[in-house]
PDB file of C-alpha atoms and ligand atoms in Angstrom:
ATOM      1  CA  MET A 132    -151.835  -7.107 148.003  1.00 60.00           C
ATOM      2  CA  ASP A 133    -151.658  -6.669 144.299  1.00 76.00           C
ATOM      3  CA  GLU A 134    -151.676  -9.930 142.360  1.00 81.00           C
ATOM      4  CA  GLN A 135    -148.319  -9.080 140.737  1.00 92.00           C
ATOM      5  CA  VAL A 136    -146.667  -9.379 144.174  1.00 97.00           C
ATOM      6  CA  THR A 137    -146.365 -12.897 145.577  1.00 97.00           C
ATOM      7  CA  VAL A 138    -145.238 -13.568 149.133  1.00 98.00           C
ATOM      8  CA  VAL A 139    -144.242 -17.214 149.336  1.00 97.00           C
ATOM      9  CA  ASP A 140    -145.782 -18.317 152.614  1.00 96.00           C
ATOM     10  CA  HIS A 141    -144.725 -21.971 152.347  1.00 97.00           C
ATOM     11  CA  PRO A 142    -143.738 -23.190 155.844  1.00 98.00           C
ATOM     12  CA  LEU A 143    -140.293 -24.381 154.696  1.00 97.00           C
ATOM     13  CA  VAL A 144    -139.529 -20.977 153.189  1.00 98.00           C
ATOM     14  CA  GLN A 145    -140.672 -19.162 156.330  1.00 98.00           C
ATOM     15  CA  HIS A 146    -138.719 -21.512 158.607  1.00 98.00           C
ATOM     16  CA  LYS A 147    -135.502 -21.126 156.614  1.00 98.00           C
ATOM     17  CA  LEU A 148    -135.949 -17.363 156.455  1.00 98.00           C
ATOM     18  CA  THR A 149    -136.192 -17.182 160.251  1.00 98.00           C
ATOM     19  CA  LEU A 150    -132.923 -19.108 160.562  1.00 98.00           C
ATOM     20  CA  MET A 151    -131.308 -16.699 158.086  1.00 97.00           C
ATOM     21  CA  ARG A 152    -132.521 -13.628 159.945  1.00 98.00           C
ATOM     22  CA  ALA A 153    -131.015 -14.736 163.278  1.00 98.00           C
ATOM     23  CA  LYS A 154    -127.782 -12.820 163.789  1.00 97.00           C
ATOM     24  CA  ASP A 155    -125.951 -15.819 165.289  1.00 96.00           C
ATOM     25  CA  THR A 156    -126.404 -17.949 162.165  1.00 97.00           C
ATOM     26  CA  SER A 157    -122.947 -18.693 160.749  1.00 96.00           C
ATOM     27  CA  THR A 158    -121.818 -17.723 157.245  1.00 96.00           C
ATOM     28  CA  ALA A 159    -121.767 -21.394 156.241  1.00 96.00           C
ATOM     29  CA  SER A 160    -125.321 -21.985 157.457  1.00 97.00           C
ATOM     30  CA  PHE A 161    -126.534 -18.729 155.934  1.00 97.00           C
ATOM     31  CA  ARG A 162    -125.136 -19.762 152.542  1.00 96.00           C
ATOM     32  CA  GLN A 163    -126.632 -23.237 152.754  1.00 96.00           C
ATOM     33  CA  LEU A 164    -130.037 -21.833 153.746  1.00 97.00           C
ATOM     34  CA  LEU A 165    -129.891 -19.296 150.937  1.00 96.00           C
ATOM     35  CA  ARG A 166    -129.220 -22.074 148.463  1.00 95.00           C
ATOM     36  CA  GLU A 167    -132.184 -24.070 149.765  1.00 96.00           C
ATOM     37  CA  ILE A 168    -134.577 -21.139 149.929  1.00 97.00           C
ATOM     38  CA  SER A 169    -133.622 -19.923 146.442  1.00 96.00           C
ATOM     39  CA  LEU A 170    -134.639 -23.314 145.044  1.00 96.00           C
ATOM     40  CA  LEU A 171    -138.041 -22.963 146.659  1.00 96.00           C
ATOM     41  CA  LEU A 172    -138.446 -19.357 145.500  1.00 97.00           C
ATOM     42  CA  ALA A 173    -137.364 -20.328 141.976  1.00 96.00           C
ATOM     43  CA  TYR A 174    -140.167 -22.882 141.939  1.00 95.00           C
ATOM     44  CA  GLU A 175    -142.636 -20.063 142.595  1.00 96.00           C
ATOM     45  CA  VAL A 176    -141.157 -17.456 140.228  1.00 96.00           C
ATOM     46  CA  THR A 177    -141.245 -19.939 137.334  1.00 95.00           C
ATOM     47  CA  ARG A 178    -144.899 -20.806 137.904  1.00 93.00           C
ATOM     48  CA  GLY A 179    -146.890 -20.082 134.784  1.00 90.00           C
ATOM     49  CA  LEU A 180    -144.004 -20.436 132.320  1.00 94.00           C
ATOM     50  CA  ASP A 181    -145.330 -21.399 128.912  1.00 94.00           C
ATOM     51  CA  LEU A 182    -145.354 -25.064 128.014  1.00 96.00           C
ATOM     52  CA  THR A 183    -145.533 -26.839 124.708  1.00 97.00           C
ATOM     53  CA  THR A 184    -145.526 -30.576 124.066  1.00 98.00           C
ATOM     54  CA  LYS A 185    -143.136 -33.070 122.570  1.00 97.00           C
ATOM     55  CA  ARG A 186    -143.731 -36.602 121.286  1.00 98.00           C
ATOM     56  CA  ILE A 187    -141.756 -39.074 123.428  1.00 98.00           C
ATOM     57  CA  ASP A 188    -141.684 -42.853 124.022  1.00 98.00           C
ATOM     58  CA  THR A 189    -142.148 -43.998 127.605  1.00 98.00           C
ATOM     59  CA  PRO A 190    -141.263 -47.659 128.270  1.00 98.00           C
ATOM     60  CA  LEU A 191    -144.976 -48.381 127.724  1.00 98.00           C
ATOM     61  CA  CYS A 192    -146.201 -46.202 124.890  1.00 98.00           C
ATOM     62  CA  GLU A 193    -145.859 -42.994 122.939  1.00 98.00           C
ATOM     63  CA  MET A 194    -147.176 -39.812 124.458  1.00 98.00           C
ATOM     64  CA  GLU A 195    -147.360 -36.081 123.841  1.00 98.00           C
ATOM     65  CA  ALA A 196    -145.531 -34.746 126.917  1.00 98.00           C
ATOM     66  CA  PRO A 197    -145.195 -31.174 128.257  1.00 97.00           C
ATOM     67  CA  ILE A 198    -141.873 -29.314 128.001  1.00 96.00           C
ATOM     68  CA  LEU A 199    -140.922 -25.668 128.473  1.00 95.00           C
ATOM     69  CA  GLU A 200    -141.543 -23.572 125.408  1.00 94.00           C
ATOM     70  CA  GLY A 201    -139.126 -21.131 123.806  1.00 89.00           C
ATOM     71  CA  LYS A 202    -135.564 -20.088 124.432  1.00 91.00           C
ATOM     72  CA  LYS A 203    -133.701 -20.810 127.649  1.00 91.00           C
ATOM     73  CA  LEU A 204    -134.517 -18.549 130.593  1.00 96.00           C
ATOM     74  CA  ALA A 205    -132.182 -15.683 131.429  1.00 97.00           C
ATOM     75  CA  LEU A 206    -131.250 -15.138 135.080  1.00 98.00           C
ATOM     76  CA  ILE A 207    -129.857 -11.700 135.790  1.00 98.00           C
ATOM     77  CA  SER A 208    -127.974 -11.206 139.034  1.00 97.00           C
ATOM     78  CA  ILE A 209    -127.624  -7.738 140.524  1.00 96.00           C
ATOM     79  CA  LEU A 210    -124.054  -7.729 141.903  1.00 95.00           C
ATOM     80  CA  ARG A 211    -122.978  -8.738 144.340  1.00 90.00           C
ATOM     81  CA  ALA A 212    -125.654 -10.205 146.583  1.00 91.00           C
ATOM     82  CA  GLY A 213    -127.715 -11.485 143.641  1.00 93.00           C
ATOM     83  CA  ASN A 214    -125.022 -14.104 143.083  1.00 94.00           C
ATOM     84  CA  GLY A 215    -126.053 -15.784 146.313  1.00 93.00           C
ATOM     85  CA  LEU A 216    -129.433 -16.595 144.813  1.00 94.00           C
ATOM     86  CA  LEU A 217    -128.014 -17.963 141.570  1.00 95.00           C
ATOM     87  CA  ASP A 218    -126.642 -21.320 142.766  1.00 89.00           C
ATOM     88  CA  GLY A 219    -129.947 -22.652 144.027  1.00 91.00           C
ATOM     89  CA  ILE A 220    -131.868 -21.418 141.001  1.00 95.00           C
ATOM     90  CA  LEU A 221    -129.343 -22.951 138.610  1.00 95.00           C
ATOM     91  CA  GLU A 222    -129.757 -26.283 140.366  1.00 93.00           C
ATOM     92  CA  LEU A 223    -133.415 -26.156 139.394  1.00 93.00           C
ATOM     93  CA  ILE A 224    -132.885 -24.612 135.933  1.00 94.00           C
ATOM     94  CA  PRO A 225    -129.416 -25.805 134.887  1.00 94.00           C
ATOM     95  CA  ALA A 226    -129.754 -24.707 131.260  1.00 94.00           C
ATOM     96  CA  ALA A 227    -130.600 -21.092 132.124  1.00 96.00           C
ATOM     97  CA  ARG A 228    -128.418 -18.346 130.660  1.00 97.00           C
ATOM     98  CA  VAL A 229    -126.897 -15.981 133.214  1.00 98.00           C
ATOM     99  CA  GLY A 230    -126.175 -12.257 133.144  1.00 98.00           C
ATOM    100  CA  PHE A 231    -124.755  -9.765 135.629  1.00 97.00           C
ATOM    101  CA  VAL A 232    -125.532  -6.134 136.324  1.00 97.00           C
ATOM    102  CA  GLY A 233    -123.321  -4.007 138.575  1.00 96.00           C
ATOM    103  CA  LEU A 234    -124.674  -0.760 139.990  1.00 92.00           C
ATOM    104  CA  TYR A 235    -123.367   1.582 142.650  1.00 87.00           C
ATOM    105  CA  ARG A 236    -125.079   4.500 144.308  1.00 79.00           C
ATOM    106  CA  ASP A 237    -123.732   7.923 143.359  1.00 80.00           C
ATOM    107  CA  PRO A 238    -122.970   9.576 146.715  1.00 75.00           C
ATOM    108  CA  GLU A 239    -124.169  12.987 145.495  1.00 78.00           C
ATOM    109  CA  THR A 240    -127.313  12.160 143.555  1.00 77.00           C
ATOM    110  CA  LEU A 241    -128.002   8.858 145.410  1.00 70.00           C
ATOM    111  CA  GLN A 242    -129.029   7.457 142.028  1.00 81.00           C
ATOM    112  CA  PRO A 243    -127.781   4.065 140.784  1.00 88.00           C
ATOM    113  CA  VAL A 244    -124.930   4.189 138.266  1.00 91.00           C
ATOM    114  CA  GLN A 245    -124.059   1.190 136.102  1.00 93.00           C
ATOM    115  CA  TYR A 246    -120.462  -0.096 136.242  1.00 95.00           C
ATOM    116  CA  TYR A 247    -120.981  -3.525 134.671  1.00 96.00           C
ATOM    117  CA  CYS A 248    -123.504  -5.182 132.396  1.00 95.00           C
ATOM    118  CA  LYS A 249    -123.096  -8.482 130.592  1.00 96.00           C
ATOM    119  CA  VAL A 250    -126.296 -10.275 129.652  1.00 97.00           C
ATOM    120  CA  PRO A 251    -127.332 -13.141 127.361  1.00 97.00           C
ATOM    121  CA  SER A 252    -128.263 -12.405 123.753  1.00 96.00           C
ATOM    122  CA  GLU A 253    -131.847 -12.305 122.455  1.00 96.00           C
ATOM    123  CA  LEU A 254    -133.372 -11.147 125.720  1.00 97.00           C
ATOM    124  CA  GLU A 255    -136.496 -10.203 123.773  1.00 96.00           C
ATOM    125  CA  ASP A 256    -137.245 -13.912 123.236  1.00 95.00           C
ATOM    126  CA  ARG A 257    -136.553 -15.086 126.785  1.00 96.00           C
ATOM    127  CA  THR A 258    -138.257 -15.018 130.146  1.00 97.00           C
ATOM    128  CA  VAL A 259    -135.883 -12.852 132.183  1.00 98.00           C
ATOM    129  CA  ILE A 260    -135.662 -13.281 135.957  1.00 98.00           C
ATOM    130  CA  VAL A 261    -133.820 -10.478 137.745  1.00 98.00           C
ATOM    131  CA  VAL A 262    -132.543 -11.580 141.161  1.00 98.00           C
ATOM    132  CA  ASP A 263    -131.424  -9.618 144.214  1.00 96.00           C
ATOM    133  CA  PRO A 264    -131.976 -10.890 147.767  1.00 96.00           C
ATOM    134  CA  MET A 265    -132.957  -7.489 149.194  1.00 96.00           C
ATOM    135  CA  LEU A 266    -135.539  -5.178 147.631  1.00 96.00           C
ATOM    136  CA  ALA A 267    -134.795  -2.161 149.836  1.00 95.00           C
ATOM    137  CA  THR A 268    -135.292   1.312 148.283  1.00 93.00           C
ATOM    138  CA  GLY A 269    -135.972  -0.385 144.950  1.00 95.00           C
ATOM    139  CA  ASN A 270    -133.741   2.097 143.109  1.00 93.00           C
ATOM    140  CA  SER A 271    -131.123  -0.399 141.920  1.00 93.00           C
ATOM    141  CA  SER A 272    -133.741  -3.062 141.171  1.00 96.00           C
ATOM    142  CA  ALA A 273    -135.796  -0.616 139.124  1.00 97.00           C
ATOM    143  CA  ALA A 274    -132.629   0.512 137.298  1.00 95.00           C
ATOM    144  CA  ALA A 275    -131.576  -3.093 136.577  1.00 97.00           C
ATOM    145  CA  VAL A 276    -135.024  -3.925 135.207  1.00 98.00           C
ATOM    146  CA  GLN A 277    -134.899  -0.787 133.057  1.00 97.00           C
ATOM    147  CA  LEU A 278    -131.503  -1.896 131.703  1.00 96.00           C
ATOM    148  CA  MET A 279    -133.024  -5.244 130.720  1.00 97.00           C
ATOM    149  CA  LYS A 280    -135.893  -3.457 128.979  1.00 98.00           C
ATOM    150  CA  ASP A 281    -133.365  -1.250 127.168  1.00 96.00           C
ATOM    151  CA  GLN A 282    -131.690  -4.465 125.955  1.00 95.00           C
ATOM    152  CA  GLY A 283    -135.012  -5.665 124.551  1.00 97.00           C
ATOM    153  CA  ALA A 284    -136.439  -7.811 127.368  1.00 98.00           C
ATOM    154  CA  LYS A 285    -140.239  -7.879 127.341  1.00 97.00           C
ATOM    155  CA  ASN A 286    -141.063 -10.616 129.795  1.00 96.00           C
ATOM    156  CA  ILE A 287    -139.378  -9.867 133.117  1.00 98.00           C
ATOM    157  CA  ARG A 288    -139.931 -11.183 136.654  1.00 98.00           C
ATOM    158  CA  PHE A 289    -138.191 -10.039 139.835  1.00 98.00           C
ATOM    159  CA  LEU A 290    -137.134 -12.414 142.587  1.00 98.00           C
ATOM    160  CA  CYS A 291    -135.952 -11.384 146.050  1.00 98.00           C
ATOM    161  CA  LEU A 292    -135.745 -12.906 149.485  1.00 98.00           C
ATOM    162  CA  LEU A 293    -136.901  -9.888 151.482  1.00 98.00           C
ATOM    163  CA  ALA A 294    -138.654  -6.711 150.460  1.00 98.00           C
ATOM    164  CA  ALA A 295    -139.390  -3.398 152.156  1.00 97.00           C
ATOM    165  CA  PRO A 296    -142.788  -1.833 151.428  1.00 98.00           C
ATOM    166  CA  GLU A 297    -140.892   1.176 149.998  1.00 97.00           C
ATOM    167  CA  GLY A 298    -139.037  -1.039 147.506  1.00 97.00           C
ATOM    168  CA  VAL A 299    -142.193  -2.836 146.428  1.00 98.00           C
ATOM    169  CA  ALA A 300    -143.922   0.523 145.873  1.00 97.00           C
ATOM    170  CA  ARG A 301    -140.967   1.845 143.844  1.00 97.00           C
ATOM    171  CA  MET A 302    -140.934  -1.239 141.622  1.00 97.00           C
ATOM    172  CA  ARG A 303    -144.702  -1.236 141.147  1.00 97.00           C
ATOM    173  CA  GLU A 304    -144.550   2.402 140.110  1.00 97.00           C
ATOM    174  CA  ALA A 305    -141.559   2.047 137.754  1.00 97.00           C
ATOM    175  CA  HIS A 306    -142.392  -1.406 136.355  1.00 98.00           C
ATOM    176  CA  PRO A 307    -146.035  -2.374 136.929  1.00 97.00           C
ATOM    177  CA  ASP A 308    -145.616  -5.128 134.302  1.00 97.00           C
ATOM    178  CA  VAL A 309    -142.952  -6.960 136.344  1.00 97.00           C
ATOM    179  CA  PRO A 310    -144.242  -9.527 138.860  1.00 97.00           C
ATOM    180  CA  ILE A 311    -142.370  -9.704 142.164  1.00 98.00           C
ATOM    181  CA  VAL A 312    -141.820 -12.886 144.160  1.00 98.00           C
ATOM    182  CA  THR A 313    -140.469 -12.624 147.719  1.00 98.00           C
ATOM    183  CA  ALA A 314    -140.432 -14.591 150.965  1.00 98.00           C
ATOM    184  CA  SER A 315    -141.469 -11.572 153.042  1.00 98.00           C
ATOM    185  CA  ILE A 316    -142.469  -7.934 152.940  1.00 98.00           C
ATOM    186  CA  ASP A 317    -140.951  -6.546 156.129  1.00 98.00           C
ATOM    187  CA  ASP A 318    -141.930  -3.550 158.176  1.00 98.00           C
ATOM    188  CA  HIS A 319    -139.874  -0.604 156.910  1.00 97.00           C
ATOM    189  CA  LEU A 320    -136.488   0.747 155.810  1.00 95.00           C
ATOM    190  CA  ASN A 321    -134.344   2.437 158.446  1.00 94.00           C
ATOM    191  CA  ASP A 322    -132.392   5.684 157.925  1.00 92.00           C
ATOM    192  CA  HIS A 323    -129.429   3.731 156.538  1.00 90.00           C
ATOM    193  CA  GLY A 324    -131.544   1.953 153.940  1.00 90.00           C
ATOM    194  CA  TYR A 325    -131.622  -1.370 155.797  1.00 94.00           C
ATOM    195  CA  ILE A 326    -134.745  -3.490 155.827  1.00 97.00           C
ATOM    196  CA  VAL A 327    -136.246  -3.862 159.339  1.00 98.00           C
ATOM    197  CA  PRO A 328    -136.449  -6.429 160.889  1.00 98.00           C
ATOM    198  CA  GLY A 329    -134.501  -7.782 157.890  1.00 98.00           C
ATOM    199  CA  LEU A 330    -131.377  -9.870 158.135  1.00 97.00           C
ATOM    200  CA  GLY A 331    -128.634  -7.237 157.924  1.00 96.00           C
ATOM    201  CA  ASP A 332    -126.344  -6.854 154.931  1.00 95.00           C
ATOM    202  CA  ALA A 333    -127.088  -9.840 152.714  1.00 94.00           C
ATOM    203  CA  GLY A 334    -123.754  -9.616 150.874  1.00 93.00           C
ATOM    204  CA  ASP A 335    -121.751  -9.490 154.103  1.00 94.00           C
ATOM    205  CA  ARG A 336    -123.691 -12.367 155.596  1.00 95.00           C
ATOM    206  CA  MET A 337    -123.352 -14.647 152.563  1.00 93.00           C
ATOM    207  CA  PHE A 338    -119.728 -13.836 151.780  1.00 91.00           C
ATOM    208  CA  GLY A 339    -118.466 -13.385 155.373  1.00 91.00           C
ATOM    209  CA  THR A 340    -117.305  -9.797 154.822  1.00 92.00           C
ATOM    210  CA  LYS A 341    -117.923  -6.859 157.110  1.00 82.00           C
TER     211      LYS A 341
HETATM  212  N1  LIG B 494    -129.245  -4.494 151.351  1.00 65.95           N
HETATM  213  C1  LIG B 494    -128.965  -5.401 152.313  1.00 65.95           C
HETATM  214  O1  LIG B 494    -128.065  -6.213 152.176  1.00 65.95           O
HETATM  215  N2  LIG B 494    -129.712  -5.381 153.442  1.00 65.95           N
HETATM  216  C2  LIG B 494    -130.703  -4.517 153.643  1.00 65.95           C
HETATM  217  O2  LIG B 494    -131.368  -4.573 154.680  1.00 65.95           O
HETATM  218  C3  LIG B 494    -130.993  -3.587 152.623  1.00 65.95           C
HETATM  219  C4  LIG B 494    -130.236  -3.582 151.489  1.00 65.95           C
END
């Protein structure tokens, strides 16, 4: 697999993902697991962020200590399921700025159409992490990343819980500069655009809708 695609094979991530996939897992448990797993995935997607140093006093002496460089990160949630990943990530990066992108699929053209976009200022100076639990066809993810580029973002990463090979291929083709972090690349997409084996509709499972 291409080095821009990271599958987080940590045992805790894989264990929690299995619990989330099981159809009998309750909405409450699904939400709790999503929160926990998003923390672990956020740890991986932020690997390699630039550091600088700052002079501080410990109780024992002065030292030059590492801190994150540059402006606060921007987390961009693709509505609505992306919001389920936000809570856990914000626990780890509480100062991050947050944006939202809403896209729906045009029934005729099947192409994503934007209905909402509100993102932090100065995206060009921030690391931007676009989040959506399911990278299925990749059309909405690729469109959301393109929107961020149109707003000036230059340093973008994509975080999802599950990916289909088709979605990974679409993203690699449209945005080869954008690294992808996921907990699994599943087998395939079915005729309805669901990831198989997958976990069903991520939005329905996290929000208890049907
Ligand atoms: N979106 C979902 O919620 N689930 C899938 O399997 C694919 C897209």
